[in-house]
Short mmCIF file of C-alpha atoms and ligand atoms in Angstrom, two decimals:
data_model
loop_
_atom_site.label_atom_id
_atom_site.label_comp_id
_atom_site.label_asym_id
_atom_site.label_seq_id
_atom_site.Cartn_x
_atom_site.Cartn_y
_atom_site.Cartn_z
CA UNK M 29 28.23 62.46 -52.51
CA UNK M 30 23.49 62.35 -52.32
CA UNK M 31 21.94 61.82 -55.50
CA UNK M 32 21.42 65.38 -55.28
CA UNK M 33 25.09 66.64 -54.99
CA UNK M 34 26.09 63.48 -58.34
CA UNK M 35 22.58 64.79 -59.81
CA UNK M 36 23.73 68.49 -59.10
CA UNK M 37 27.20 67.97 -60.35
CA UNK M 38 26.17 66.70 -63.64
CA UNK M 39 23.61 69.02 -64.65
CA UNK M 40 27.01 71.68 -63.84
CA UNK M 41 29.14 69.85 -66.58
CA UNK M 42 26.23 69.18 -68.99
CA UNK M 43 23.90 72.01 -68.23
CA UNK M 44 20.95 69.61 -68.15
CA UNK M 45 20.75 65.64 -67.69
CA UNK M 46 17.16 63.68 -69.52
CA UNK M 47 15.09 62.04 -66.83
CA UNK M 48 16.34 58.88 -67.08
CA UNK M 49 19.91 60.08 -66.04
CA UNK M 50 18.21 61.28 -63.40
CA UNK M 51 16.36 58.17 -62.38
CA UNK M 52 19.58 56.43 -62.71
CA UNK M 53 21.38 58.18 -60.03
CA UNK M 54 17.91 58.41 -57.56
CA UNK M 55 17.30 54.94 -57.56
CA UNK M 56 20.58 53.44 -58.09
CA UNK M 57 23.13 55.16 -57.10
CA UNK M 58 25.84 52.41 -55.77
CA UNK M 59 26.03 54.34 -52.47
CA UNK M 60 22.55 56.42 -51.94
CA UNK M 61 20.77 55.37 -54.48
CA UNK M 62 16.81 54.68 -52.95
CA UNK M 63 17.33 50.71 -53.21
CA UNK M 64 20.30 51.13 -51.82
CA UNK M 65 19.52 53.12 -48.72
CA UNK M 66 16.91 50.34 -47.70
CA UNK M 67 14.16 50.59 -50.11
CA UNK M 68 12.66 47.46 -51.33
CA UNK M 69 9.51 46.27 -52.12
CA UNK M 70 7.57 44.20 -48.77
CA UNK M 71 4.98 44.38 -45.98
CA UNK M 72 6.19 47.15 -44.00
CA UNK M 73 8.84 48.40 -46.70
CA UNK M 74 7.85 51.00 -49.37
CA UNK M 75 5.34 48.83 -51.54
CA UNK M 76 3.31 45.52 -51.94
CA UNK M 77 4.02 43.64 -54.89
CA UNK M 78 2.30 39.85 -55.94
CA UNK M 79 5.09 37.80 -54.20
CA UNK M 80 4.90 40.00 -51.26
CA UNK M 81 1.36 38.95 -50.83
CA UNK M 82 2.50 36.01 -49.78
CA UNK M 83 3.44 32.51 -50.86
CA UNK M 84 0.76 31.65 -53.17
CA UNK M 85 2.01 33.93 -56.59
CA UNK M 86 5.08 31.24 -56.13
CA UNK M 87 3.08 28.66 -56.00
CA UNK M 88 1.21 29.06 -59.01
CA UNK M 89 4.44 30.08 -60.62
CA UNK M 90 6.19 27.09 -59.16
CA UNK M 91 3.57 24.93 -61.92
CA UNK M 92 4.52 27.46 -64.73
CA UNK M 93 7.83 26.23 -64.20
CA UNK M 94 6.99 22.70 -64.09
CA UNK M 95 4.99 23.04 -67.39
CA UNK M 96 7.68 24.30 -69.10
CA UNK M 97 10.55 21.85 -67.61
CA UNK M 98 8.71 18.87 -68.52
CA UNK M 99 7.68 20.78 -72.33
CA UNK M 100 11.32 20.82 -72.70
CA UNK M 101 12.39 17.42 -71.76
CA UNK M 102 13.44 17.97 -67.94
CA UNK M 103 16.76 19.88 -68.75
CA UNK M 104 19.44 19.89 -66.45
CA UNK M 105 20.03 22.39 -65.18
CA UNK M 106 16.99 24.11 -65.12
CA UNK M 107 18.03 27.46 -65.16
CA UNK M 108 15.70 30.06 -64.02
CA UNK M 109 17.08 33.87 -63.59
CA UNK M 110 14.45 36.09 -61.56
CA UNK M 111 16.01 39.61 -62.55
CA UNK M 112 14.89 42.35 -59.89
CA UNK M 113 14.98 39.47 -57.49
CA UNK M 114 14.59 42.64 -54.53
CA UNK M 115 15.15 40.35 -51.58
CA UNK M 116 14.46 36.60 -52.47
CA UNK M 117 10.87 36.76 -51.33
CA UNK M 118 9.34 35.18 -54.60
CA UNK M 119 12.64 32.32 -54.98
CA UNK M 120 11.38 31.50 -51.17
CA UNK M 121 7.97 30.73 -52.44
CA UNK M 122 9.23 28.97 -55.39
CA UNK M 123 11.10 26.63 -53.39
CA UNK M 124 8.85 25.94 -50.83
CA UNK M 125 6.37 25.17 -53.38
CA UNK M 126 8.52 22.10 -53.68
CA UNK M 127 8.53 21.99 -57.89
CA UNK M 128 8.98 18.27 -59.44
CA UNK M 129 11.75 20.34 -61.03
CA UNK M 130 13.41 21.22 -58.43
CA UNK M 131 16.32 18.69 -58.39
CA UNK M 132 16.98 20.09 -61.67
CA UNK M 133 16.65 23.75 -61.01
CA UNK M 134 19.80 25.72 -60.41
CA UNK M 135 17.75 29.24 -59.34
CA UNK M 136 19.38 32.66 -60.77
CA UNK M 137 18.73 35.73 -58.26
CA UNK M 138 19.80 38.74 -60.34
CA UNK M 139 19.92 41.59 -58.34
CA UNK M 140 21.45 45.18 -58.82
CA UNK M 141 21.06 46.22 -54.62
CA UNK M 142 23.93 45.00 -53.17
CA UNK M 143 21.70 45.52 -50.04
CA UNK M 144 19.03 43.33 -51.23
CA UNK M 145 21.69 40.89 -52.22
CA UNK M 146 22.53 40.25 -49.15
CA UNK M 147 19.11 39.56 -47.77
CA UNK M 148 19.36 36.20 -49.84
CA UNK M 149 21.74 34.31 -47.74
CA UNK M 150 19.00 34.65 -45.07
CA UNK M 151 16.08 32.02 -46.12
CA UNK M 152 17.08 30.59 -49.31
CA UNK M 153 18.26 27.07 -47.82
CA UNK M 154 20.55 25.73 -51.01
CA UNK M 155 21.72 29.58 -51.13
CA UNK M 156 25.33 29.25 -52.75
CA UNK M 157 26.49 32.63 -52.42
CA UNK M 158 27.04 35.12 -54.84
CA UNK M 159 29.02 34.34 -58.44
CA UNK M 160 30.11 36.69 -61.52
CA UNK M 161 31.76 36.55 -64.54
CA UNK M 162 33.19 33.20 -65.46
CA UNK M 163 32.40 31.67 -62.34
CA UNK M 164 28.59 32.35 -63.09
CA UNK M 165 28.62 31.27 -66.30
CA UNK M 166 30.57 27.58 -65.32
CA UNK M 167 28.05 27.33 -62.03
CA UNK M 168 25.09 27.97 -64.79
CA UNK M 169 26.04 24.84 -67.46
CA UNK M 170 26.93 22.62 -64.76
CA UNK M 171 24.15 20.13 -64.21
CA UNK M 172 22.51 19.79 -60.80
CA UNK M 173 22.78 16.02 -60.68
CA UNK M 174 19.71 15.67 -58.44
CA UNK M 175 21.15 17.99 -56.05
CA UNK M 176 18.52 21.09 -56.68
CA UNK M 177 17.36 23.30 -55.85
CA UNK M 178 20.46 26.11 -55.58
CA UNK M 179 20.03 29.29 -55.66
CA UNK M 180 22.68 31.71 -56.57
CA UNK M 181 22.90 35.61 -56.63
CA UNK M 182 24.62 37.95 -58.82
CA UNK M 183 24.69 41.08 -60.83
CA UNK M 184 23.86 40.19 -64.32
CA UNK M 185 22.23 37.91 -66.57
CA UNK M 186 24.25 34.66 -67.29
CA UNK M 187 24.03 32.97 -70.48
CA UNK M 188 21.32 30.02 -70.43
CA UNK M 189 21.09 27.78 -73.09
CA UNK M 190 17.59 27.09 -71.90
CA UNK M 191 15.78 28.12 -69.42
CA UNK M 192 13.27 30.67 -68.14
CA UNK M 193 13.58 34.62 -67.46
CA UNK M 194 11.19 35.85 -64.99
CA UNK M 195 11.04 39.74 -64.12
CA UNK M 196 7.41 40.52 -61.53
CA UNK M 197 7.77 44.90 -61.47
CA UNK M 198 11.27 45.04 -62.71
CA UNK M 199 9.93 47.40 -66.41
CA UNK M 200 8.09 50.05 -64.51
CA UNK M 201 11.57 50.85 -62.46
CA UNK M 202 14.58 50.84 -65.30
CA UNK M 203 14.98 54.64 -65.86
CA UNK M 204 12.51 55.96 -68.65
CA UNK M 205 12.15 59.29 -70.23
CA UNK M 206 9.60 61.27 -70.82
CA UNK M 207 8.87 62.48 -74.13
CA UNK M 208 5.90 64.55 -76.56
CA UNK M 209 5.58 64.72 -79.96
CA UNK M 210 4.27 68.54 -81.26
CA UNK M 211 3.63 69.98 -84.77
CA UNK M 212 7.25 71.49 -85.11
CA UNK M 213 4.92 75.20 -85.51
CA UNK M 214 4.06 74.62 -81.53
CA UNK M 215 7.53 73.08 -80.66
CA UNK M 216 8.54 74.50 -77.73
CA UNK M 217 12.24 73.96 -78.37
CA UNK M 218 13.03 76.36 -81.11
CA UNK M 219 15.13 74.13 -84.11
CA UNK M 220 18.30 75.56 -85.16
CA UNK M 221 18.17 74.79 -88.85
CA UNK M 222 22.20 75.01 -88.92
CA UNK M 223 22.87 72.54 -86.29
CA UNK M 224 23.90 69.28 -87.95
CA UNK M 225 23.65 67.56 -85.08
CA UNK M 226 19.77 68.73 -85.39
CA UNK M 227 17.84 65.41 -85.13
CA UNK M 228 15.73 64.87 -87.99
CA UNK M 229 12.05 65.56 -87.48
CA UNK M 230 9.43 63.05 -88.55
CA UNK M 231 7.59 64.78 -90.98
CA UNK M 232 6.28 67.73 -89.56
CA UNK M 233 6.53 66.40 -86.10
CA UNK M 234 9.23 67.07 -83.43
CA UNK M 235 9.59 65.01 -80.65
CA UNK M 236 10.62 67.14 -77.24
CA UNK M 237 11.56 65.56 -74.29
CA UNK M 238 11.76 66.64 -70.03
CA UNK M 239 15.08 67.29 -68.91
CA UNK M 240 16.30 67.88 -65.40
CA UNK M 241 18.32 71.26 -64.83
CA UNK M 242 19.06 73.95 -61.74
CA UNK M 243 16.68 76.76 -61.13
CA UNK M 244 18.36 80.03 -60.01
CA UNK M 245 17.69 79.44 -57.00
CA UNK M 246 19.42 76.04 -57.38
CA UNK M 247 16.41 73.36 -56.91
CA UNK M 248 16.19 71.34 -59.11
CA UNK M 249 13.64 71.50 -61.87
CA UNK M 250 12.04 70.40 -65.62
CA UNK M 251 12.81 71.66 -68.45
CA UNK M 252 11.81 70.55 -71.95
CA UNK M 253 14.60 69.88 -74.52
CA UNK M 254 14.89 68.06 -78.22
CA UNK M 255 15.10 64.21 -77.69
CA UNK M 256 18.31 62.64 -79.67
CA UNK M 257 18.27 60.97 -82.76
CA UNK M 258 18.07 57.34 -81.17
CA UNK M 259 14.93 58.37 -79.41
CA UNK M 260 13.48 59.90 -82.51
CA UNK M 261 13.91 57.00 -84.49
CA UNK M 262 12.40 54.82 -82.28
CA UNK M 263 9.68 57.03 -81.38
CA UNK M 264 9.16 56.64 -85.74
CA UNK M 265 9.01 53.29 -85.78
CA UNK M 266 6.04 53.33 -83.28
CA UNK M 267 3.98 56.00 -85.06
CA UNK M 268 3.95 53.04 -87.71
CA UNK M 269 2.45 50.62 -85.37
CA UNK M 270 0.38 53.15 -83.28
CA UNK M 271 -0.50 55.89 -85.60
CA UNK M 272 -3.05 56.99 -83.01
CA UNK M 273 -0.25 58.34 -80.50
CA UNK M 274 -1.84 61.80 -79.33
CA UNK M 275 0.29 64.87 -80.06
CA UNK M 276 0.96 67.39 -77.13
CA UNK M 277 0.83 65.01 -74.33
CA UNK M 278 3.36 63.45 -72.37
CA UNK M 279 4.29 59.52 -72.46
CA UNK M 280 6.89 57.62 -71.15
CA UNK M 281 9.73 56.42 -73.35
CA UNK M 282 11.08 52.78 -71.98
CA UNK M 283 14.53 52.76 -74.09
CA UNK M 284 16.05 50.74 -71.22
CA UNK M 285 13.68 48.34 -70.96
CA UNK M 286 13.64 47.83 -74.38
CA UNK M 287 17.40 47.46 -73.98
CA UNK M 288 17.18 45.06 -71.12
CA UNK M 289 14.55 42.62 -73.51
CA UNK M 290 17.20 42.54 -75.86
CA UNK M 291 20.19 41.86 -73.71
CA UNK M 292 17.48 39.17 -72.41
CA UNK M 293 17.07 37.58 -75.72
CA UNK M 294 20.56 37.53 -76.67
CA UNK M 295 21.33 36.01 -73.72
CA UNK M 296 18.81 32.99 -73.36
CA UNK M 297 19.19 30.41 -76.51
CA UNK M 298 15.92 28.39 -75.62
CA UNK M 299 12.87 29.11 -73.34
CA UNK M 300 10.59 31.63 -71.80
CA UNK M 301 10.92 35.29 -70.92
CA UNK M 302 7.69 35.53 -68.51
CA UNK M 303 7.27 39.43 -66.87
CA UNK M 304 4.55 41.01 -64.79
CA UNK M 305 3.76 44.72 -64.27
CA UNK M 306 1.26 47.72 -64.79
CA UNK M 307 1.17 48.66 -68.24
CA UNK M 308 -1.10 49.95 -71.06
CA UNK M 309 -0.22 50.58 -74.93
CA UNK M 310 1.73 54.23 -75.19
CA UNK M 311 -1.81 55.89 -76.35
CA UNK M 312 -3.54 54.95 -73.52
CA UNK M 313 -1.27 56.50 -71.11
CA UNK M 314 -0.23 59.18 -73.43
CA UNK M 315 -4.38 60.31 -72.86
CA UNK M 316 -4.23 60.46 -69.08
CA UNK M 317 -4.63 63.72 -67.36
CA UNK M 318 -1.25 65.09 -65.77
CA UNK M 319 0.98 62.39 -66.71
CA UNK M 320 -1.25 59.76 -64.38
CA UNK M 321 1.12 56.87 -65.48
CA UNK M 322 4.23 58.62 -63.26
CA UNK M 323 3.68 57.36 -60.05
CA UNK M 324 6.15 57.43 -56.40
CA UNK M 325 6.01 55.23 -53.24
CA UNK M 326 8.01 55.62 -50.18
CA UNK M 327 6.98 53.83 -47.13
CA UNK M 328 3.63 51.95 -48.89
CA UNK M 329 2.23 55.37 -49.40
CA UNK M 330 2.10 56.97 -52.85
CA UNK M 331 5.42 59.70 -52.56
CA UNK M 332 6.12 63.31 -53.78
CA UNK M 333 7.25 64.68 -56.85
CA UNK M 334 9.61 62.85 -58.47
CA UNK M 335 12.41 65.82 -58.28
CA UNK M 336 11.48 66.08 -54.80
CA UNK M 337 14.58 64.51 -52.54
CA UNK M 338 16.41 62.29 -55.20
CA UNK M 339 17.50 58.80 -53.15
CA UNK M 340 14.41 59.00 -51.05
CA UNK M 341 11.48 57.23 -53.31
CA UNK M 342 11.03 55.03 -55.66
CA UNK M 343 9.62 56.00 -59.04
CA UNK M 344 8.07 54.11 -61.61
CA UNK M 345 5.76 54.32 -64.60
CA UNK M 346 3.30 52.52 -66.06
CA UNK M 347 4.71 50.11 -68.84
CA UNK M 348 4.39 51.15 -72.06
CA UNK M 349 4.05 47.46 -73.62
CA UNK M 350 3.82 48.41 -77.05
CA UNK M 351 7.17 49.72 -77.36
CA UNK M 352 9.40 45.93 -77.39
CA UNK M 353 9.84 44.33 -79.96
CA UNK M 354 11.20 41.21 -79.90
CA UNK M 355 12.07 38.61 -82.62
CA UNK M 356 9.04 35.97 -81.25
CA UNK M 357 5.65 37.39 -80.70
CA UNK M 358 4.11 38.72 -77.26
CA UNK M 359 1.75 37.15 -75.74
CA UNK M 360 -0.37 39.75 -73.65
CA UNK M 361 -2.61 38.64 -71.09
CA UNK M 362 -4.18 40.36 -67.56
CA UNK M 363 -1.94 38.74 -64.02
CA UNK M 364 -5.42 37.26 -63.15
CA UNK M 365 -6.17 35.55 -66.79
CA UNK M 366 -2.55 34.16 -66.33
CA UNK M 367 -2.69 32.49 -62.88
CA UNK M 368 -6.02 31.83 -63.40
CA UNK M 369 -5.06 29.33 -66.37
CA UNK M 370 -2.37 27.98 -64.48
CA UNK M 371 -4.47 26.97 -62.06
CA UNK M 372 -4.70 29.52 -59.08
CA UNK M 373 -8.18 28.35 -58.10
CA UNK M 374 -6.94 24.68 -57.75
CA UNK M 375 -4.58 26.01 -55.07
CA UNK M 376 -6.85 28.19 -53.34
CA UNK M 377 -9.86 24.96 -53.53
CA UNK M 378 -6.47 22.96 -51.89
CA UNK M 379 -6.34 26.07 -49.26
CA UNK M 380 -9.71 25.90 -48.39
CA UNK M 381 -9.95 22.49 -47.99
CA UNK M 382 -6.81 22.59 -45.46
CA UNK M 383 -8.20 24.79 -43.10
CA UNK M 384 -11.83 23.05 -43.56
CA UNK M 385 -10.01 20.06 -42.12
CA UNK M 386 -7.25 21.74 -39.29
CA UNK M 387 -8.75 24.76 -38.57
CA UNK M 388 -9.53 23.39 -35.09
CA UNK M 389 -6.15 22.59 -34.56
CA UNK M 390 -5.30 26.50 -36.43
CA UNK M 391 -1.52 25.04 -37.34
CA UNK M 392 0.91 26.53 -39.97
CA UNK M 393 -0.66 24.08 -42.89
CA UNK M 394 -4.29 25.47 -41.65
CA UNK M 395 -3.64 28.66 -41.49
CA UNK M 396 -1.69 28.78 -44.61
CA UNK M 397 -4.27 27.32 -46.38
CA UNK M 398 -6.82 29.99 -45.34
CA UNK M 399 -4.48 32.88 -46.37
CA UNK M 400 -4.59 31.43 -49.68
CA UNK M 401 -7.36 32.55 -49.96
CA UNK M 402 -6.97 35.63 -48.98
CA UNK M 403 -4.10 36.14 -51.23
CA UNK M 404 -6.10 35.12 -54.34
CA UNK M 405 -8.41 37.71 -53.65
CA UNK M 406 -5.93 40.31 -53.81
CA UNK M 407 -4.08 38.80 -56.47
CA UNK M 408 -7.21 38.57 -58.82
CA UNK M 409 -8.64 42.12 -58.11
CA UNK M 410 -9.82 43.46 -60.93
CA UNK M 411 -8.88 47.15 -59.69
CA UNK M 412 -5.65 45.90 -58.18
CA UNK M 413 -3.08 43.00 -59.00
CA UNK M 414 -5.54 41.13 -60.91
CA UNK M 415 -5.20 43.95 -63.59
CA UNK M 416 -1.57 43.73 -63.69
CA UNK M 417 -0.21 42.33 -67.01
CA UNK M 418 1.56 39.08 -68.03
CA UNK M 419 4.11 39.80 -70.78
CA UNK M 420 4.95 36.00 -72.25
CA UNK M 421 7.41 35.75 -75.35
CA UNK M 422 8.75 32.04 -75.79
CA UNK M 423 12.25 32.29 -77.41
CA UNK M 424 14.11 29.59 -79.73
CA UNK M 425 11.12 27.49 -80.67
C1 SAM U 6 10.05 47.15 -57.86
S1 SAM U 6 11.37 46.19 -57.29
C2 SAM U 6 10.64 44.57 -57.49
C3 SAM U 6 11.24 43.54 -56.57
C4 SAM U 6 10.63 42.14 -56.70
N1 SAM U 6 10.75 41.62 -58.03
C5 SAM U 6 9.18 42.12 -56.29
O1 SAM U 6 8.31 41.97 -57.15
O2 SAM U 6 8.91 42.26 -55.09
C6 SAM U 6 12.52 46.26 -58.61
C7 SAM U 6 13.86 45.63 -58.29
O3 SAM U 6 14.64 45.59 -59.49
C8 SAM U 6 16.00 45.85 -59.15
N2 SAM U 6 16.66 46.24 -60.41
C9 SAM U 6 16.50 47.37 -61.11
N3 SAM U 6 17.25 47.36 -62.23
C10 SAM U 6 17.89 46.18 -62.26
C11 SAM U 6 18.79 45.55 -63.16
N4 SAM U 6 19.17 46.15 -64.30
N5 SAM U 6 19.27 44.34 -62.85
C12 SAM U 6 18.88 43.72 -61.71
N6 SAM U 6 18.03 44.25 -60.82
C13 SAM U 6 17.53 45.46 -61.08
C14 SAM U 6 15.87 46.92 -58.09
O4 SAM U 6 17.06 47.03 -57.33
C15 SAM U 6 14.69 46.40 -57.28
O5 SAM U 6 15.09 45.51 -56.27
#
C-alpha cells in the first residue's frame, strides 16, 4: 500500500484523519514512508543540516561532551543517545574529533529509518550493530573499560542513568497539527451543544484544527474540524503563559514533541538533553502570513504542498519552543551564541593556522583546516544556521 492508498484508507473508516496522522504515514510509513524511500538529510540528498556541513558542528560538540563528562566525574559509560541520528554523519564527526571521553563513551544512534540504520555500519569504526529491548538496555550499563568509543544503533531511547540526549532537526519533523483559536461566534465548526463528547471551550474561545479528508473528486484535501479535549487543554495552559497568542491564525501544535521531551526525561536519570532546530515562541509564528512556519524539501529544494504526493517530501515546521515544559528550566540560546561559547572560533583559529602552515603541500589536515572555515561561516550565519536555536535543559541536578 503508498501513503496515499494507508492515507486514503483511513480517511474511508474515519471520514477525516488530523494532520499529524497524516504526517505520520507520509514520512514514516515502515514501507513508503519519505525517510524510508531514501530521504535523508545530506549534500546531494533532500536538505543541508549543521552536521552535514561538515565535520566541524562535531567538533565543537565533541568539547560539549567533554565539558560535561569531566562536570560529572568521567562516568563510565558515557552514554550519549543522538535521536534522529539520519545516517551517522554527526557520530562520524564526533568520533573523529577524538573526545578525551571517548574511551568512556558508549555512542547511542537512535534511529526510526531502518534505511538510515543501515547506513551506520558503513563509517562508524567501533559500530556494534544494532540492539533492542533488553539487550540495549544491558549493552547501555555496561562500562566501556577503556575500550570506547562504540557506537550502537537502535529504535528507541534506552534508559541512561547519566548521560547526554542530543536531537540537531529531530522537533521540526515529529508529526504536528495545526490548530486556531476563534471567538466561538466566528467558529467555523458549528458546536453541537448536545454532544457530550463536545470539548469544552476556553471561555469564549474554540480551538479548530486542519484535518485531512477526500474531495469528491477523491484528492485529497483540508478541512477544518474541532481539536479534542487533550489538545484543548493544552492549548489552555499556554494562553496562561502566552496570553498574546493571536486569534484567527494558524500555528502549529507540537503534541509529539512535547511527548517525545517527556519520554526523554523519564528516561535519562542524570545529565543533559541538548537539541537544535528552527523555532520561534507560538505568537511569533502564529503572526506570519500564510502559515510561513510550514515548510517542504525534496531534493535540497523547498517542495510542494504538503498534501501534494504523500511519501515524496519531507515536511517540517518551525518549532514552537514555548510549548515544553519540562520539570528543569530551558535554557534558550541562538546555534551561533552556543558554539560560539564552546569555542567554535578556537577551532576555526586551529583551521586557519593548518592550512597557513600545509597549504603548499594542500593535504587532508590542510585542506580540512581551511574548510573549517568555511563551515563556520555557514554555521554562524545570522540569516541561516547561525539563527537556528539551542534548546539546553540539564536534568537531575
Ligand atoms: C531532519 S532529519 C535530521 C537528521 C540528522 N539529525 C541531521 O541533522 O542531519 C530527522 C530524522 O529523525 C528521524 N526520526 C523521526 N522521528 C524519530 C523518532 N521518533 N525516533 C528516532 N528517529 C526519528 C527521521 O527518520 C530522520 O532521519
Amino acid at each position: 500500500m503508498t501513503p496515499l492508498e494507508a492515507v486514503r484508507s483511513l480517511i474511508g473508516e474515519r471520514g477525516s484523519i488530523t494532520f499529524a496522522e497524516y504526517m505520520r504515514v507520509a514520512l514514516y510509513d515502515p514501507r513508503h514512508g519519505f525517510y524510508e524511500r531514501g530521504g535523508r538529510a545530506g549534500r546531494g540528498a533532500d536538505f543541508l543540516t549543521s552536521p552535514e556541513v561538515g565535520p566541524l558542528f562535531g567538533a565543537v560538540l565533541a568539547r560539549v561532551l567533554d565539558a560535561w563528562w569531566i562536570e560529572a566525574g568521567r562516568p563510565d559509560p558515557f552514554v550519549v543517545a543522538e535521536v534522529g541520528a539520519g545516517p551517522g554523519t554527526l557520530a562520524r564527526a564526533i568520533r573523529f574529533a577524538a573526545p578525551e571521553c571517548s574511551s568512556s563513551l558508549l555512542y547511542v544512534l537512535v534511529e526510526q529509518s531502518a534505511f538510515q540504520r543501515a547506513m551506520h555500519a558503513e563509517h562508524l569504526p567501533g559500530w556494534m550493530g544494532e540492539r533492542n529491548g533488553f539487550e540495549l538496555e544491558a549493552f547501555v550499563a555496561s562500562p566501556q573499560l577503556g575500550d570506547g568509543p562504540q557506537f550502537i544503533s537502535t529504535t528507541d531511547l534506552p534508559l541512561m542513568s547519566c548521560g547526554v540526549v542530543l536531537a540537531n532537526e529531530l522537533l521540526d519533523n515529529l508529526p504536528f497539527e495545526i490548530l486556531r483559536i476563534r471567538r466561538s461566534a466566528a467558529a467555523d465548526v458549528d458546536a453541537d451543544a448536545g454532544d457530550a463528547r463536545r470539548p469544552r471551550d476556553i471561555g469564549d474561545l474554540v480551538i479548530e484544527q486542519m484535518e485531512v479528508a477526500a474531495a469528491p473528486d477523491g484528492e485529497l484535501d483540508l478541512i477544518v474540524g474541532r481539536a479534542p479535549q487533550v489538545v484543548v487543554d493544552g492549548v489552555g495552559e499556554l494562553l496562561d503563559r502566552a496570553p498574546d497568542l493571536p486569534l484567527d491564525t494558524w500555528f502549529p501544535w507540537q503534541g509529539a514533541a512535547g511527548e517525545w521531551l517527556a519520554t526523554v526525561e523519564r528516561r535519562l536519570s542524570r545529565g543533559h538533553i541538548l537539541v537544535f532546530d528552527y523555532g520561534a515562541p507560538t505568537a511569533e509564528l502564529a503572526g506570519r502570513p500564510e502559515m510561513g512556519w510550514l515548510r517542504t524539501f525534496r531534493g535540497q529544494e523547498r517542495g510542494s504542498h504538503p498534501l501534494d504526493d504523500p511519501g515524496s517530501q519531507d515536511i517540517t515546521t518551525d518549532v514552537a519552543v514555548d510549548q515544553f515544559q519540562l520539570s528543569s528550566p530551558l535554557e534558550l540560546t541562538s546555534q551561533a551564541a552556543f558554539l560560539r561559547r564552546h569555542g567554535i572560533e578556537e577551532l576555526v583559529e586551529q583551521g586557519r593556522a593548518l592550512w597557513n602552515e600545509r597549504a603548499h603541500v594542500a593535504d587532508l589536515t590542510a585542506i580540512r583546516g581551511r574548510s573549517a572555515v568555511r563551515e563556520a561561516e555557514a554555521l554562524l550565519d545570522p540569516d541561516g544556521l547561525g539563527a537556528f536555536l539551542t534548546l539546553h535543559w540539564s536534568i537531575g541536578d
